[in-house]
Amino acid sequence: AAEAAEAARRLGALRLWVSALARGVPRAVDGGLLARGLAELEVEMDAWEEADLPGEQQWAGMLQRAGISEPSGSQYLSEAATRLVMCTSAMPARHGYPCSLWLLFHTLLAHASPEHAPQTLEAILRYVDVFFSCAECVAHFRSLALHLSPPPAAAPA
């Protein structure tokens, strides 16, 4: 029962995150290709049950079918992976998250319409709550978000 509840929590957070991305990604650069791919992914995810959460290979296939990922073996992706810089903290033993992730969070929220800003913030918070491995980082992020207006919902149990 605990495993099913955790799978449901992860799937719920993932659905919110993909929805926020679909609403918030820029469309001018690629003519809306990424947004359309995310919308297709949303439709596919609607049919998922908690037990259907995909593994790494399934994700790669879905992203490629949706036109979101570069082809396998891409020179660009290989170079990007070697240049990936993690944000650091005062405690080097902590896991760093890519600065680009924080930039994405900020950009999605800064460009969200007033109507969608609370939903976008909730999607970001749920993503952090569920997918970040550092409990102290999650608590710190959530405490910073409490200073935003309107305040986000309480952390899910």
mmCIF file of C-alpha atoms in Angstrom:
data_model
loop_
_atom_site.group_PDB
_atom_site.id
_atom_site.type_symbol
_atom_site.label_atom_id
_atom_site.label_comp_id
_atom_site.label_asym_id
_atom_site.label_seq_id
_atom_site.Cartn_x
_atom_site.Cartn_y
_atom_site.Cartn_z
ATOM 1 C CA ALA A 1 0.000 0.000 0.000
ATOM 2 C CA ALA A 2 2.854 2.385 0.824
ATOM 3 C CA GLU A 3 4.497 1.679 -2.544
ATOM 4 C CA ALA A 4 1.236 2.390 -4.385
ATOM 5 C CA ALA A 5 0.780 5.664 -2.477
ATOM 6 C CA GLU A 6 4.335 6.730 -3.322
ATOM 7 C CA ALA A 7 3.836 5.835 -6.991
ATOM 8 C CA ALA A 8 0.609 7.876 -7.034
ATOM 9 C CA ARG A 9 2.417 10.830 -5.429
ATOM 10 C CA ARG A 10 5.231 10.640 -7.994
ATOM 11 C CA LEU A 11 2.811 10.361 -10.916
ATOM 12 C CA GLY A 12 0.751 13.297 -9.628
ATOM 13 C CA ALA A 13 3.853 15.464 -9.302
ATOM 14 C CA LEU A 14 5.020 14.428 -12.753
ATOM 15 C CA ARG A 15 1.653 15.267 -14.321
ATOM 16 C CA LEU A 16 1.661 18.729 -12.703
ATOM 17 C CA TRP A 17 5.239 19.339 -13.844
ATOM 18 C CA VAL A 18 4.610 18.347 -17.476
ATOM 19 C CA SER A 19 1.476 20.490 -17.503
ATOM 20 C CA ALA A 20 3.404 23.500 -16.165
ATOM 21 C CA LEU A 21 6.106 22.964 -18.772
ATOM 22 C CA ALA A 22 3.541 22.674 -21.578
ATOM 23 C CA ARG A 23 1.977 25.988 -20.487
ATOM 24 C CA GLY A 24 5.247 27.804 -19.916
ATOM 25 C CA VAL A 25 7.814 26.863 -22.533
ATOM 26 C CA PRO A 26 8.558 29.514 -25.152
ATOM 27 C CA ARG A 27 7.100 28.850 -28.555
ATOM 28 C CA ALA A 28 8.947 31.383 -30.714
ATOM 29 C CA VAL A 29 12.284 29.570 -30.908
ATOM 30 C CA ASP A 30 11.023 26.231 -32.218
ATOM 31 C CA GLY A 31 7.614 27.229 -33.544
ATOM 32 C CA GLY A 32 5.912 25.481 -30.634
ATOM 33 C CA LEU A 33 7.424 22.034 -31.300
ATOM 34 C CA LEU A 34 8.404 21.451 -27.664
ATOM 35 C CA ALA A 35 5.022 22.661 -26.400
ATOM 36 C CA ARG A 36 3.222 20.307 -28.821
ATOM 37 C CA GLY A 37 5.447 17.417 -27.739
ATOM 38 C CA LEU A 38 4.678 18.138 -24.098
ATOM 39 C CA ALA A 39 0.952 18.325 -24.869
ATOM 40 C CA GLU A 40 1.185 14.898 -26.533
ATOM 41 C CA LEU A 41 3.036 13.585 -23.491
ATOM 42 C CA GLU A 42 0.267 14.970 -21.245
ATOM 43 C CA VAL A 43 -2.349 13.052 -23.249
ATOM 44 C CA GLU A 44 -0.305 9.853 -23.009
ATOM 45 C CA MET A 45 0.212 10.345 -19.267
ATOM 46 C CA ASP A 46 -3.531 10.755 -18.686
ATOM 47 C CA ALA A 47 -3.944 7.068 -19.470
ATOM 48 C CA TRP A 48 -1.264 5.965 -17.007
ATOM 49 C CA GLU A 49 -1.922 4.225 -13.757
ATOM 50 C CA GLU A 50 0.550 4.469 -10.888
ATOM 51 C CA ALA A 51 2.058 1.105 -11.851
ATOM 52 C CA ASP A 52 2.718 2.432 -15.358
ATOM 53 C CA LEU A 53 5.453 4.911 -14.408
ATOM 54 C CA PRO A 54 8.048 4.470 -17.143
ATOM 55 C CA GLY A 55 11.658 3.532 -16.664
ATOM 56 C CA GLU A 56 14.574 5.360 -18.261
ATOM 57 C CA GLN A 57 14.327 3.509 -21.592
ATOM 58 C CA GLN A 58 10.569 4.117 -21.860
ATOM 59 C CA TRP A 59 11.086 7.847 -21.144
ATOM 60 C CA ALA A 60 13.766 8.097 -23.801
ATOM 61 C CA GLY A 61 11.459 6.441 -26.344
ATOM 62 C CA MET A 62 8.493 8.662 -25.474
ATOM 63 C CA LEU A 63 10.566 11.823 -25.642
ATOM 64 C CA GLN A 64 12.031 10.836 -28.981
ATOM 65 C CA ARG A 65 8.577 9.957 -30.414
ATOM 66 C CA ALA A 66 7.286 13.338 -29.228
ATOM 67 C CA GLY A 67 10.207 15.110 -30.911
ATOM 68 C CA ILE A 68 11.510 16.460 -27.597
ATOM 69 C CA SER A 69 14.912 14.773 -27.522
ATOM 70 C CA GLU A 70 17.872 14.837 -29.828
ATOM 71 C CA PRO A 71 18.578 11.615 -31.729
ATOM 72 C CA SER A 72 20.625 9.032 -29.859
ATOM 73 C CA GLY A 73 24.363 9.673 -30.023
ATOM 74 C CA SER A 74 23.886 13.357 -30.743
ATOM 75 C CA GLN A 75 27.146 15.334 -30.752
ATOM 76 C CA TYR A 76 25.320 18.247 -29.107
ATOM 77 C CA LEU A 77 24.032 16.157 -26.206
ATOM 78 C CA SER A 78 27.428 14.556 -25.619
ATOM 79 C CA GLU A 79 29.132 17.944 -25.473
ATOM 80 C CA ALA A 80 26.374 19.409 -23.297
ATOM 81 C CA ALA A 81 26.640 16.540 -20.829
ATOM 82 C CA THR A 82 30.356 17.130 -20.373
ATOM 83 C CA ARG A 83 29.833 20.880 -19.810
ATOM 84 C CA LEU A 84 26.970 20.484 -17.322
ATOM 85 C CA VAL A 85 27.756 22.609 -14.303
ATOM 86 C CA MET A 86 26.055 21.911 -11.027
ATOM 87 C CA CYS A 87 25.082 24.637 -8.614
ATOM 88 C CA THR A 88 27.107 24.295 -5.484
ATOM 89 C CA SER A 89 26.406 24.881 -1.842
ATOM 90 C CA ALA A 90 28.563 25.782 1.117
ATOM 91 C CA MET A 91 28.592 22.045 1.869
ATOM 92 C CA PRO A 92 30.348 20.259 -1.028
ATOM 93 C CA ALA A 93 29.050 16.853 0.086
ATOM 94 C CA ARG A 94 25.525 17.902 -0.890
ATOM 95 C CA HIS A 95 24.194 16.914 -4.262
ATOM 96 C CA GLY A 96 24.153 19.846 -6.652
ATOM 97 C CA TYR A 97 21.372 20.506 -9.122
ATOM 98 C CA PRO A 98 22.058 22.051 -12.527
ATOM 99 C CA CYS A 99 21.849 25.816 -12.541
ATOM 100 C CA SER A 100 19.710 25.452 -15.644
ATOM 101 C CA LEU A 101 17.021 23.726 -13.549
ATOM 102 C CA TRP A 102 16.828 26.701 -11.176
ATOM 103 C CA LEU A 103 16.750 29.017 -14.190
ATOM 104 C CA LEU A 104 13.908 26.968 -15.691
ATOM 105 C CA PHE A 105 11.930 27.165 -12.425
ATOM 106 C CA HIS A 106 12.441 30.933 -12.278
ATOM 107 C CA THR A 107 11.612 31.473 -15.954
ATOM 108 C CA LEU A 108 8.431 29.392 -15.838
ATOM 109 C CA LEU A 109 7.206 31.261 -12.785
ATOM 110 C CA ALA A 110 8.304 34.722 -13.946
ATOM 111 C CA HIS A 111 6.528 34.290 -17.288
ATOM 112 C CA ALA A 112 3.398 32.575 -15.972
ATOM 113 C CA SER A 113 0.205 34.546 -16.336
ATOM 114 C CA PRO A 114 -1.356 35.704 -13.066
ATOM 115 C CA GLU A 115 -4.005 33.040 -13.660
ATOM 116 C CA HIS A 116 -1.434 30.234 -14.001
ATOM 117 C CA ALA A 117 1.276 31.422 -11.569
ATOM 118 C CA PRO A 118 -0.157 29.583 -8.520
ATOM 119 C CA GLN A 119 -0.478 26.340 -10.535
ATOM 120 C CA THR A 120 3.057 26.729 -11.865
ATOM 121 C CA LEU A 121 4.473 27.344 -8.393
ATOM 122 C CA GLU A 122 2.608 24.321 -7.039
ATOM 123 C CA ALA A 123 3.967 22.165 -9.888
ATOM 124 C CA ILE A 124 7.527 23.309 -9.139
ATOM 125 C CA LEU A 125 7.094 22.697 -5.410
ATOM 126 C CA ARG A 126 5.630 19.232 -5.953
ATOM 127 C CA TYR A 127 8.460 18.404 -8.365
ATOM 128 C CA VAL A 128 11.034 19.465 -5.763
ATOM 129 C CA ASP A 129 9.171 17.646 -2.952
ATOM 130 C CA VAL A 130 8.994 14.382 -4.867
ATOM 131 C CA PHE A 131 12.098 14.232 -7.031
ATOM 132 C CA PHE A 132 14.850 15.994 -5.083
ATOM 133 C CA SER A 133 16.898 13.612 -2.971
ATOM 134 C CA CYS A 134 18.134 16.149 -0.406
ATOM 135 C CA ALA A 135 15.476 16.632 2.305
ATOM 136 C CA GLU A 136 17.234 19.723 3.654
ATOM 137 C CA CYS A 137 17.259 21.269 0.152
ATOM 138 C CA VAL A 138 13.538 20.551 -0.235
ATOM 139 C CA ALA A 139 12.755 22.192 3.123
ATOM 140 C CA HIS A 140 14.893 25.222 2.260
ATOM 141 C CA PHE A 141 13.276 25.619 -1.161
ATOM 142 C CA ARG A 142 9.800 25.333 0.351
ATOM 143 C CA SER A 143 10.626 27.899 3.060
ATOM 144 C CA LEU A 144 11.757 30.362 0.382
ATOM 145 C CA ALA A 145 8.545 29.765 -1.569
ATOM 146 C CA LEU A 146 6.474 30.660 1.499
ATOM 147 C CA HIS A 147 7.557 34.280 1.022
ATOM 148 C CA LEU A 148 5.826 34.394 -2.343
ATOM 149 C CA SER A 149 2.329 35.706 -2.778
ATOM 150 C CA PRO A 150 -0.017 33.865 -2.645
ATOM 151 C CA PRO A 151 1.691 31.298 -0.421
ATOM 152 C CA PRO A 152 1.866 27.760 -1.837
ATOM 153 C CA ALA A 153 -0.126 24.868 -0.486
ATOM 154 C CA ALA A 154 1.288 22.844 2.377
ATOM 155 C CA ALA A 155 3.691 20.045 1.525
ATOM 156 C CA PRO A 156 1.900 16.814 0.685
ATOM 157 C CA ALA A 157 2.072 14.181 3.405
#
